[in-house]
Amino acid sequence: MAAADLDLEIAPGVRYPAWTFNGRVPGPTLRCREGDLLRVTFINSSAHSHTMHFHGIHRAEMDGVPDIGPGVIPSGSSFTYEFDAQPFGLHLYHCHVGPLAEHIARGLYGTFIVDPPQPRPPADEMVIVMHGYNTTFDGEGNQLYAVNGIPFHYMHEPVRVRRGELVRIYLVNALEYDPINTFHVHGNFFDYYPTGTRPQPSEYTDTIMQGQGQRGICELRFPYTGRFMFHAHKTEFAELGWMGFFEVTD
């Protein structure tokens, strides 16, 4: 995993000076099974000091925070984080260097999935990372909102699923500068598993609220064909980029 500073086009004519993991915002999804021994070599090619902090259970030296273990990783240096993956569930990783809000908001975050020892039922799976872009860099909210990188992307390229097939969504809120984010699906309900650490859902709903860093698994089947919108149920976020469609076919 390499940190790098990149100028990304996040909307037509809008360029954003991002700090990235592996050249992407969000960073790549990491996936393993509970109990796997992980070695993640972090190479800091950015002009700024960074770390990788993984949510989960691990030794303090592997926590990726300043002044503990290797501490911050300076520009041009590297470090290998090593730990056993636990607990199973849906987690995230991000930089943990101050100013923390800016390091996360610039793009240094991604999804970390730890599968249970007994696999979940087969499903058509996707990751949805909810986030935003503070293009004025004033720390006072965001001017654009997105899932998986580009505002409005899934309006133009709907997520294609099959009628009656189990769909599993790994939903992560990495939004900075706003206290909450929401996920709402039209014409359907889903089972919600907070953090994915228990096999039983907590509720059956069509809208879920998450604070920053919260995440959960949504499972649903579409009984009808057609286009069904999904979006933030905070209308400001939806109208500034956080909306898309599922396209359900036979």
PDB file of C-alpha atoms in Angstrom:
ATOM      1  CA  MET A   1       0.000   0.000   0.000  1.00  0.00           C
ATOM      2  CA  ALA A   2       1.500   3.297  -1.118  1.00  0.00           C
ATOM      3  CA  ALA A   3       0.444   6.812  -0.163  1.00  0.00           C
ATOM      4  CA  ALA A   4       0.752   9.414  -2.923  1.00  0.00           C
ATOM      5  CA  ASP A   5      -0.397  12.967  -3.608  1.00  0.00           C
ATOM      6  CA  LEU A   6      -2.471  13.122  -6.792  1.00  0.00           C
ATOM      7  CA  ASP A   7      -4.569  15.723  -8.571  1.00  0.00           C
ATOM      8  CA  LEU A   8      -7.848  13.929  -9.346  1.00  0.00           C
ATOM      9  CA  GLU A   9     -10.775  15.028 -11.509  1.00  0.00           C
ATOM     10  CA  ILE A  10     -13.784  14.302  -9.282  1.00  0.00           C
ATOM     11  CA  ALA A  11     -16.394  16.029 -11.478  1.00  0.00           C
ATOM     12  CA  PRO A  12     -16.287  17.621 -14.941  1.00  0.00           C
ATOM     13  CA  GLY A  13     -13.780  20.464 -14.649  1.00  0.00           C
ATOM     14  CA  VAL A  14     -13.343  20.011 -10.873  1.00  0.00           C
ATOM     15  CA  ARG A  15      -9.874  18.873  -9.822  1.00  0.00           C
ATOM     16  CA  TYR A  16      -9.044  17.884  -6.256  1.00  0.00           C
ATOM     17  CA  PRO A  17      -5.537  17.663  -4.704  1.00  0.00           C
ATOM     18  CA  ALA A  18      -6.062  14.291  -3.032  1.00  0.00           C
ATOM     19  CA  TRP A  19      -3.902  12.232  -0.701  1.00  0.00           C
ATOM     20  CA  THR A  20      -4.424   8.633  -1.763  1.00  0.00           C
ATOM     21  CA  PHE A  21      -3.776   5.003  -0.956  1.00  0.00           C
ATOM     22  CA  ASN A  22      -2.632   3.275  -4.175  1.00  0.00           C
ATOM     23  CA  GLY A  23      -3.751   6.230  -6.265  1.00  0.00           C
ATOM     24  CA  ARG A  24      -7.442   5.898  -5.431  1.00  0.00           C
ATOM     25  CA  VAL A  25     -10.160   7.576  -3.365  1.00  0.00           C
ATOM     26  CA  PRO A  26     -11.378   5.568  -1.533  1.00  0.00           C
ATOM     27  CA  GLY A  27      -8.354   3.300  -1.205  1.00  0.00           C
ATOM     28  CA  PRO A  28      -8.571  -0.337  -2.343  1.00  0.00           C
ATOM     29  CA  THR A  29     -10.701  -2.799  -0.401  1.00  0.00           C
ATOM     30  CA  LEU A  30      -8.659  -5.276   1.656  1.00  0.00           C
ATOM     31  CA  ARG A  31     -10.233  -8.661   2.383  1.00  0.00           C
ATOM     32  CA  CYS A  32      -9.247 -11.731   4.371  1.00  0.00           C
ATOM     33  CA  ARG A  33     -10.679 -14.355   6.714  1.00  0.00           C
ATOM     34  CA  GLU A  34     -10.761 -14.126  10.509  1.00  0.00           C
ATOM     35  CA  GLY A  35      -7.507 -15.462  11.954  1.00  0.00           C
ATOM     36  CA  ASP A  36      -5.417 -14.795   8.851  1.00  0.00           C
ATOM     37  CA  LEU A  37      -1.992 -13.321   9.572  1.00  0.00           C
ATOM     38  CA  LEU A  38      -1.751 -10.038   7.668  1.00  0.00           C
ATOM     39  CA  ARG A  39       1.408  -8.210   6.640  1.00  0.00           C
ATOM     40  CA  VAL A  40       0.683  -4.860   5.020  1.00  0.00           C
ATOM     41  CA  THR A  41       3.750  -2.976   3.830  1.00  0.00           C
ATOM     42  CA  PHE A  42       2.999   0.740   3.779  1.00  0.00           C
ATOM     43  CA  ILE A  43       5.214   2.881   1.516  1.00  0.00           C
ATOM     44  CA  ASN A  44       4.889   6.623   2.023  1.00  0.00           C
ATOM     45  CA  SER A  45       5.452   8.303  -1.358  1.00  0.00           C
ATOM     46  CA  SER A  46       3.509  11.383  -0.263  1.00  0.00           C
ATOM     47  CA  ALA A  47       5.145  14.692   0.593  1.00  0.00           C
ATOM     48  CA  HIS A  48       3.520  14.415   4.040  1.00  0.00           C
ATOM     49  CA  SER A  49       3.876  12.024   6.979  1.00  0.00           C
ATOM     50  CA  HIS A  50       1.129   9.387   7.208  1.00  0.00           C
ATOM     51  CA  THR A  51       0.156   6.109   8.888  1.00  0.00           C
ATOM     52  CA  MET A  52      -2.247   3.231   8.329  1.00  0.00           C
ATOM     53  CA  HIS A  53      -4.656   2.667  11.197  1.00  0.00           C
ATOM     54  CA  PHE A  54      -6.800  -0.483  10.956  1.00  0.00           C
ATOM     55  CA  HIS A  55     -10.031  -0.891  12.870  1.00  0.00           C
ATOM     56  CA  GLY A  56     -10.041  -4.244  14.643  1.00  0.00           C
ATOM     57  CA  ILE A  57      -8.115  -5.996  17.430  1.00  0.00           C
ATOM     58  CA  HIS A  58      -4.310  -5.833  17.395  1.00  0.00           C
ATOM     59  CA  ARG A  59      -1.233  -4.918  19.446  1.00  0.00           C
ATOM     60  CA  ALA A  60      -0.582  -1.261  20.269  1.00  0.00           C
ATOM     61  CA  GLU A  61       2.573  -1.243  18.128  1.00  0.00           C
ATOM     62  CA  MET A  62       0.444  -2.016  15.061  1.00  0.00           C
ATOM     63  CA  ASP A  63      -2.180   0.687  15.710  1.00  0.00           C
ATOM     64  CA  GLY A  64      -0.768   3.272  13.310  1.00  0.00           C
ATOM     65  CA  VAL A  65      -0.906   6.292  15.623  1.00  0.00           C
ATOM     66  CA  PRO A  66       1.782   8.879  16.455  1.00  0.00           C
ATOM     67  CA  ASP A  67       4.383   8.121  19.168  1.00  0.00           C
ATOM     68  CA  ILE A  68       3.461   4.425  19.544  1.00  0.00           C
ATOM     69  CA  GLY A  69       5.440   1.675  17.823  1.00  0.00           C
ATOM     70  CA  PRO A  70       6.801   3.130  14.569  1.00  0.00           C
ATOM     71  CA  GLY A  71       4.676   6.259  15.025  1.00  0.00           C
ATOM     72  CA  VAL A  72       4.189   8.380  11.931  1.00  0.00           C
ATOM     73  CA  ILE A  73       5.856   7.203   8.730  1.00  0.00           C
ATOM     74  CA  PRO A  74       7.821  10.100   7.174  1.00  0.00           C
ATOM     75  CA  SER A  75       7.840  10.857   3.484  1.00  0.00           C
ATOM     76  CA  GLY A  76      10.094   8.391   1.676  1.00  0.00           C
ATOM     77  CA  SER A  77       9.918   5.755   4.435  1.00  0.00           C
ATOM     78  CA  SER A  78       7.999   2.504   4.852  1.00  0.00           C
ATOM     79  CA  PHE A  79       6.762   0.159   7.560  1.00  0.00           C
ATOM     80  CA  THR A  80       5.125  -3.273   7.625  1.00  0.00           C
ATOM     81  CA  TYR A  81       2.036  -3.636   9.814  1.00  0.00           C
ATOM     82  CA  GLU A  82       1.521  -7.238  10.977  1.00  0.00           C
ATOM     83  CA  PHE A  83      -1.444  -8.624  12.932  1.00  0.00           C
ATOM     84  CA  ASP A  84      -4.041 -11.397  13.050  1.00  0.00           C
ATOM     85  CA  ALA A  85      -7.331 -10.388  11.423  1.00  0.00           C
ATOM     86  CA  GLN A  86     -10.041 -10.155  14.091  1.00  0.00           C
ATOM     87  CA  PRO A  87     -12.912  -9.892  14.724  1.00  0.00           C
ATOM     88  CA  PHE A  88     -14.823 -10.910  11.622  1.00  0.00           C
ATOM     89  CA  GLY A  89     -16.956  -8.131  10.231  1.00  0.00           C
ATOM     90  CA  LEU A  90     -16.814  -4.956   8.208  1.00  0.00           C
ATOM     91  CA  HIS A  91     -14.054  -2.534   9.167  1.00  0.00           C
ATOM     92  CA  LEU A  92     -12.054   0.303   7.662  1.00  0.00           C
ATOM     93  CA  TYR A  93      -8.555   1.692   7.576  1.00  0.00           C
ATOM     94  CA  HIS A  94      -7.367   5.294   7.399  1.00  0.00           C
ATOM     95  CA  CYS A  95      -4.475   7.614   8.137  1.00  0.00           C
ATOM     96  CA  HIS A  96      -4.218   8.711  11.776  1.00  0.00           C
ATOM     97  CA  VAL A  97      -1.915  11.746  11.563  1.00  0.00           C
ATOM     98  CA  GLY A  98      -3.001  15.233  12.595  1.00  0.00           C
ATOM     99  CA  PRO A  99      -4.777  17.266  11.537  1.00  0.00           C
ATOM    100  CA  LEU A 100      -6.777  14.056  11.426  1.00  0.00           C
ATOM    101  CA  ALA A 101      -9.839  15.533   9.730  1.00  0.00           C
ATOM    102  CA  GLU A 102      -7.771  16.783   6.795  1.00  0.00           C
ATOM    103  CA  HIS A 103      -5.796  13.550   6.357  1.00  0.00           C
ATOM    104  CA  ILE A 104      -9.042  11.568   6.139  1.00  0.00           C
ATOM    105  CA  ALA A 105     -10.988  14.130   4.115  1.00  0.00           C
ATOM    106  CA  ARG A 106      -8.211  14.309   1.512  1.00  0.00           C
ATOM    107  CA  GLY A 107      -8.801  10.635   0.690  1.00  0.00           C
ATOM    108  CA  LEU A 108      -6.750   8.408   3.000  1.00  0.00           C
ATOM    109  CA  TYR A 109      -9.370   5.788   3.860  1.00  0.00           C
ATOM    110  CA  GLY A 110     -10.630   2.438   2.612  1.00  0.00           C
ATOM    111  CA  THR A 111     -12.620  -0.689   3.453  1.00  0.00           C
ATOM    112  CA  PHE A 112     -11.273  -3.688   5.381  1.00  0.00           C
ATOM    113  CA  ILE A 113     -13.469  -6.838   5.256  1.00  0.00           C
ATOM    114  CA  VAL A 114     -12.782  -9.781   7.562  1.00  0.00           C
ATOM    115  CA  ASP A 115     -14.899 -12.765   6.537  1.00  0.00           C
ATOM    116  CA  PRO A 116     -16.208 -15.134   9.243  1.00  0.00           C
ATOM    117  CA  PRO A 117     -14.731 -18.653   9.541  1.00  0.00           C
ATOM    118  CA  GLN A 118     -18.013 -20.029   8.185  1.00  0.00           C
ATOM    119  CA  PRO A 119     -18.637 -18.066   4.981  1.00  0.00           C
ATOM    120  CA  ARG A 120     -21.729 -15.966   4.593  1.00  0.00           C
ATOM    121  CA  PRO A 121     -24.324 -17.286   2.092  1.00  0.00           C
ATOM    122  CA  PRO A 122     -23.423 -16.659  -1.562  1.00  0.00           C
ATOM    123  CA  ALA A 123     -24.556 -13.233  -2.772  1.00  0.00           C
ATOM    124  CA  ASP A 124     -23.959 -10.562  -5.379  1.00  0.00           C
ATOM    125  CA  GLU A 125     -21.685  -8.314  -3.305  1.00  0.00           C
ATOM    126  CA  MET A 126     -20.573  -4.702  -3.541  1.00  0.00           C
ATOM    127  CA  VAL A 127     -18.812  -2.162  -1.334  1.00  0.00           C
ATOM    128  CA  ILE A 128     -20.322   1.300  -0.884  1.00  0.00           C
ATOM    129  CA  VAL A 129     -18.053   3.870   0.786  1.00  0.00           C
ATOM    130  CA  MET A 130     -19.902   7.099   1.571  1.00  0.00           C
ATOM    131  CA  HIS A 131     -17.689  10.203   1.540  1.00  0.00           C
ATOM    132  CA  GLY A 132     -17.392  13.814   0.405  1.00  0.00           C
ATOM    133  CA  TYR A 133     -15.066  16.493  -0.935  1.00  0.00           C
ATOM    134  CA  ASN A 134     -14.387  19.747   0.893  1.00  0.00           C
ATOM    135  CA  THR A 135     -13.159  21.547  -2.232  1.00  0.00           C
ATOM    136  CA  THR A 136     -12.746  24.908  -0.431  1.00  0.00           C
ATOM    137  CA  PHE A 137     -10.567  23.337   2.320  1.00  0.00           C
ATOM    138  CA  ASP A 138     -12.292  25.404   4.977  1.00  0.00           C
ATOM    139  CA  GLY A 139     -13.318  22.416   7.101  1.00  0.00           C
ATOM    140  CA  GLU A 140     -16.921  23.672   7.085  1.00  0.00           C
ATOM    141  CA  GLY A 141     -18.770  20.873   5.316  1.00  0.00           C
ATOM    142  CA  ASN A 142     -18.424  19.495   1.799  1.00  0.00           C
ATOM    143  CA  GLN A 143     -19.265  20.880  -1.600  1.00  0.00           C
ATOM    144  CA  LEU A 144     -19.608  17.451  -3.258  1.00  0.00           C
ATOM    145  CA  TYR A 145     -20.761  14.076  -1.927  1.00  0.00           C
ATOM    146  CA  ALA A 146     -20.159  10.665  -3.423  1.00  0.00           C
ATOM    147  CA  VAL A 147     -20.021   6.932  -2.972  1.00  0.00           C
ATOM    148  CA  ASN A 148     -16.958   5.060  -4.254  1.00  0.00           C
ATOM    149  CA  GLY A 149     -15.236   8.128  -5.628  1.00  0.00           C
ATOM    150  CA  ILE A 150     -17.280  10.059  -8.189  1.00  0.00           C
ATOM    151  CA  PRO A 151     -20.459  12.092  -7.494  1.00  0.00           C
ATOM    152  CA  PHE A 152     -23.548  10.858  -9.403  1.00  0.00           C
ATOM    153  CA  HIS A 153     -21.589   7.966 -10.988  1.00  0.00           C
ATOM    154  CA  TYR A 154     -24.298   5.348 -10.391  1.00  0.00           C
ATOM    155  CA  MET A 155     -26.932   7.640 -11.860  1.00  0.00           C
ATOM    156  CA  HIS A 156     -25.198   7.259 -15.229  1.00  0.00           C
ATOM    157  CA  GLU A 157     -24.006   3.661 -14.712  1.00  0.00           C
ATOM    158  CA  PRO A 158     -26.602   1.899 -12.521  1.00  0.00           C
ATOM    159  CA  VAL A 159     -25.640  -1.082 -10.391  1.00  0.00           C
ATOM    160  CA  ARG A 160     -27.008  -4.127 -12.216  1.00  0.00           C
ATOM    161  CA  VAL A 161     -28.542  -6.911 -10.117  1.00  0.00           C
ATOM    162  CA  ARG A 162     -30.829  -9.886 -10.758  1.00  0.00           C
ATOM    163  CA  ARG A 163     -34.406 -10.088  -9.551  1.00  0.00           C
ATOM    164  CA  GLY A 164     -34.657 -12.430  -6.563  1.00  0.00           C
ATOM    165  CA  GLU A 165     -30.883 -12.747  -6.086  1.00  0.00           C
ATOM    166  CA  LEU A 166     -29.388 -12.011  -2.675  1.00  0.00           C
ATOM    167  CA  VAL A 167     -27.543  -8.675  -2.788  1.00  0.00           C
ATOM    168  CA  ARG A 168     -25.023  -7.890  -0.038  1.00  0.00           C
ATOM    169  CA  ILE A 169     -23.806  -4.311   0.439  1.00  0.00           C
ATOM    170  CA  TYR A 170     -20.796  -3.515   2.614  1.00  0.00           C
ATOM    171  CA  LEU A 171     -21.712   0.034   3.655  1.00  0.00           C
ATOM    172  CA  VAL A 172     -18.998   2.279   5.179  1.00  0.00           C
ATOM    173  CA  ASN A 173     -19.282   5.925   6.241  1.00  0.00           C
ATOM    174  CA  ALA A 174     -15.953   7.720   5.752  1.00  0.00           C
ATOM    175  CA  LEU A 175     -17.533  11.175   5.493  1.00  0.00           C
ATOM    176  CA  GLU A 176     -15.599  13.975   7.207  1.00  0.00           C
ATOM    177  CA  TYR A 177     -16.900  17.447   8.247  1.00  0.00           C
ATOM    178  CA  ASP A 178     -20.531  16.249   8.544  1.00  0.00           C
ATOM    179  CA  PRO A 179     -21.723  14.429  11.684  1.00  0.00           C
ATOM    180  CA  ILE A 180     -23.872  11.751   9.996  1.00  0.00           C
ATOM    181  CA  ASN A 181     -24.604  10.084   6.697  1.00  0.00           C
ATOM    182  CA  THR A 182     -27.560   7.973   5.596  1.00  0.00           C
ATOM    183  CA  PHE A 183     -28.385   5.224   3.117  1.00  0.00           C
ATOM    184  CA  HIS A 184     -31.870   4.750   1.680  1.00  0.00           C
ATOM    185  CA  VAL A 185     -33.087   2.342  -0.991  1.00  0.00           C
ATOM    186  CA  HIS A 186     -36.321   2.861  -2.923  1.00  0.00           C
ATOM    187  CA  GLY A 187     -39.010   0.219  -3.354  1.00  0.00           C
ATOM    188  CA  ASN A 188     -37.464  -2.285  -0.955  1.00  0.00           C
ATOM    189  CA  PHE A 189     -36.302  -3.094   2.573  1.00  0.00           C
ATOM    190  CA  PHE A 190     -33.037  -4.684   3.754  1.00  0.00           C
ATOM    191  CA  ASP A 191     -31.698  -6.615   6.729  1.00  0.00           C
ATOM    192  CA  TYR A 192     -29.026  -4.578   8.526  1.00  0.00           C
ATOM    193  CA  TYR A 193     -26.042  -6.088  10.372  1.00  0.00           C
ATOM    194  CA  PRO A 194     -24.174  -3.365  12.332  1.00  0.00           C
ATOM    195  CA  THR A 195     -20.406  -3.769  11.822  1.00  0.00           C
ATOM    196  CA  GLY A 196     -21.113  -7.274  10.483  1.00  0.00           C
ATOM    197  CA  THR A 197     -19.827  -8.897  13.661  1.00  0.00           C
ATOM    198  CA  ARG A 198     -22.960 -10.893  14.476  1.00  0.00           C
ATOM    199  CA  PRO A 199     -24.889 -13.318  12.249  1.00  0.00           C
ATOM    200  CA  GLN A 200     -28.288 -11.857  13.182  1.00  0.00           C
ATOM    201  CA  PRO A 201     -29.591  -8.595  11.693  1.00  0.00           C
ATOM    202  CA  SER A 202     -30.548  -5.787  14.057  1.00  0.00           C
ATOM    203  CA  GLU A 203     -33.444  -4.474  11.984  1.00  0.00           C
ATOM    204  CA  TYR A 204     -35.398  -4.663   8.750  1.00  0.00           C
ATOM    205  CA  THR A 205     -35.565  -1.205   7.222  1.00  0.00           C
ATOM    206  CA  ASP A 206     -35.157   0.934   4.120  1.00  0.00           C
ATOM    207  CA  THR A 207     -33.026   3.684   5.711  1.00  0.00           C
ATOM    208  CA  ILE A 208     -29.989   3.517   7.971  1.00  0.00           C
ATOM    209  CA  MET A 209     -28.003   6.286   9.691  1.00  0.00           C
ATOM    210  CA  GLN A 210     -24.255   6.079  10.335  1.00  0.00           C
ATOM    211  CA  GLY A 211     -21.828   8.356  12.135  1.00  0.00           C
ATOM    212  CA  GLN A 212     -18.303   8.760  10.803  1.00  0.00           C
ATOM    213  CA  GLY A 213     -16.449   5.458  10.954  1.00  0.00           C
ATOM    214  CA  GLN A 214     -19.622   3.434  11.434  1.00  0.00           C
ATOM    215  CA  ARG A 215     -20.385   0.657   8.979  1.00  0.00           C
ATOM    216  CA  GLY A 216     -22.711  -2.267   8.457  1.00  0.00           C
ATOM    217  CA  ILE A 217     -23.861  -4.931   6.034  1.00  0.00           C
ATOM    218  CA  CYS A 218     -27.160  -4.601   4.147  1.00  0.00           C
ATOM    219  CA  GLU A 219     -28.770  -7.686   2.584  1.00  0.00           C
ATOM    220  CA  LEU A 220     -31.804  -7.585   0.299  1.00  0.00           C
ATOM    221  CA  ARG A 221     -33.536  -9.186  -2.659  1.00  0.00           C
ATOM    222  CA  PHE A 222     -35.390  -7.200  -5.308  1.00  0.00           C
ATOM    223  CA  PRO A 223     -38.799  -8.790  -6.078  1.00  0.00           C
ATOM    224  CA  TYR A 224     -39.466  -6.553  -9.078  1.00  0.00           C
ATOM    225  CA  THR A 225     -37.531  -5.525 -12.157  1.00  0.00           C
ATOM    226  CA  GLY A 226     -36.855  -1.891 -12.993  1.00  0.00           C
ATOM    227  CA  ARG A 227     -34.722   0.987 -11.822  1.00  0.00           C
ATOM    228  CA  PHE A 228     -34.689   1.683  -8.078  1.00  0.00           C
ATOM    229  CA  MET A 229     -32.933   4.730  -6.684  1.00  0.00           C
ATOM    230  CA  PHE A 230     -30.588   4.632  -3.690  1.00  0.00           C
ATOM    231  CA  HIS A 231     -29.219   7.767  -2.042  1.00  0.00           C
ATOM    232  CA  ALA A 232     -28.526   9.684   1.138  1.00  0.00           C
ATOM    233  CA  HIS A 233     -31.793  10.615   2.825  1.00  0.00           C
ATOM    234  CA  LYS A 234     -30.246  13.951   3.723  1.00  0.00           C
ATOM    235  CA  THR A 235     -31.415  15.735   0.605  1.00  0.00           C
ATOM    236  CA  GLU A 236     -28.465  18.132   0.475  1.00  0.00           C
ATOM    237  CA  PHE A 237     -26.063  15.193   0.131  1.00  0.00           C
ATOM    238  CA  ALA A 238     -28.201  13.551  -2.552  1.00  0.00           C
ATOM    239  CA  GLU A 239     -28.492  16.692  -4.652  1.00  0.00           C
ATOM    240  CA  LEU A 240     -24.724  17.270  -4.459  1.00  0.00           C
ATOM    241  CA  GLY A 241     -23.765  13.832  -5.732  1.00  0.00           C
ATOM    242  CA  TRP A 242     -24.750  11.035  -3.326  1.00  0.00           C
ATOM    243  CA  MET A 243     -27.382   9.203  -5.381  1.00  0.00           C
ATOM    244  CA  GLY A 244     -27.616   6.360  -7.867  1.00  0.00           C
ATOM    245  CA  PHE A 245     -29.746   3.532  -9.268  1.00  0.00           C
ATOM    246  CA  PHE A 246     -30.021  -0.214  -9.014  1.00  0.00           C
ATOM    247  CA  GLU A 247     -31.105  -1.716 -12.337  1.00  0.00           C
ATOM    248  CA  VAL A 248     -32.943  -4.973 -11.653  1.00  0.00           C
ATOM    249  CA  THR A 249     -33.300  -7.466 -14.503  1.00  0.00           C
ATOM    250  CA  ASP A 250     -34.505 -11.066 -14.870  1.00  0.00           C
TER     251      ASP A 250
END
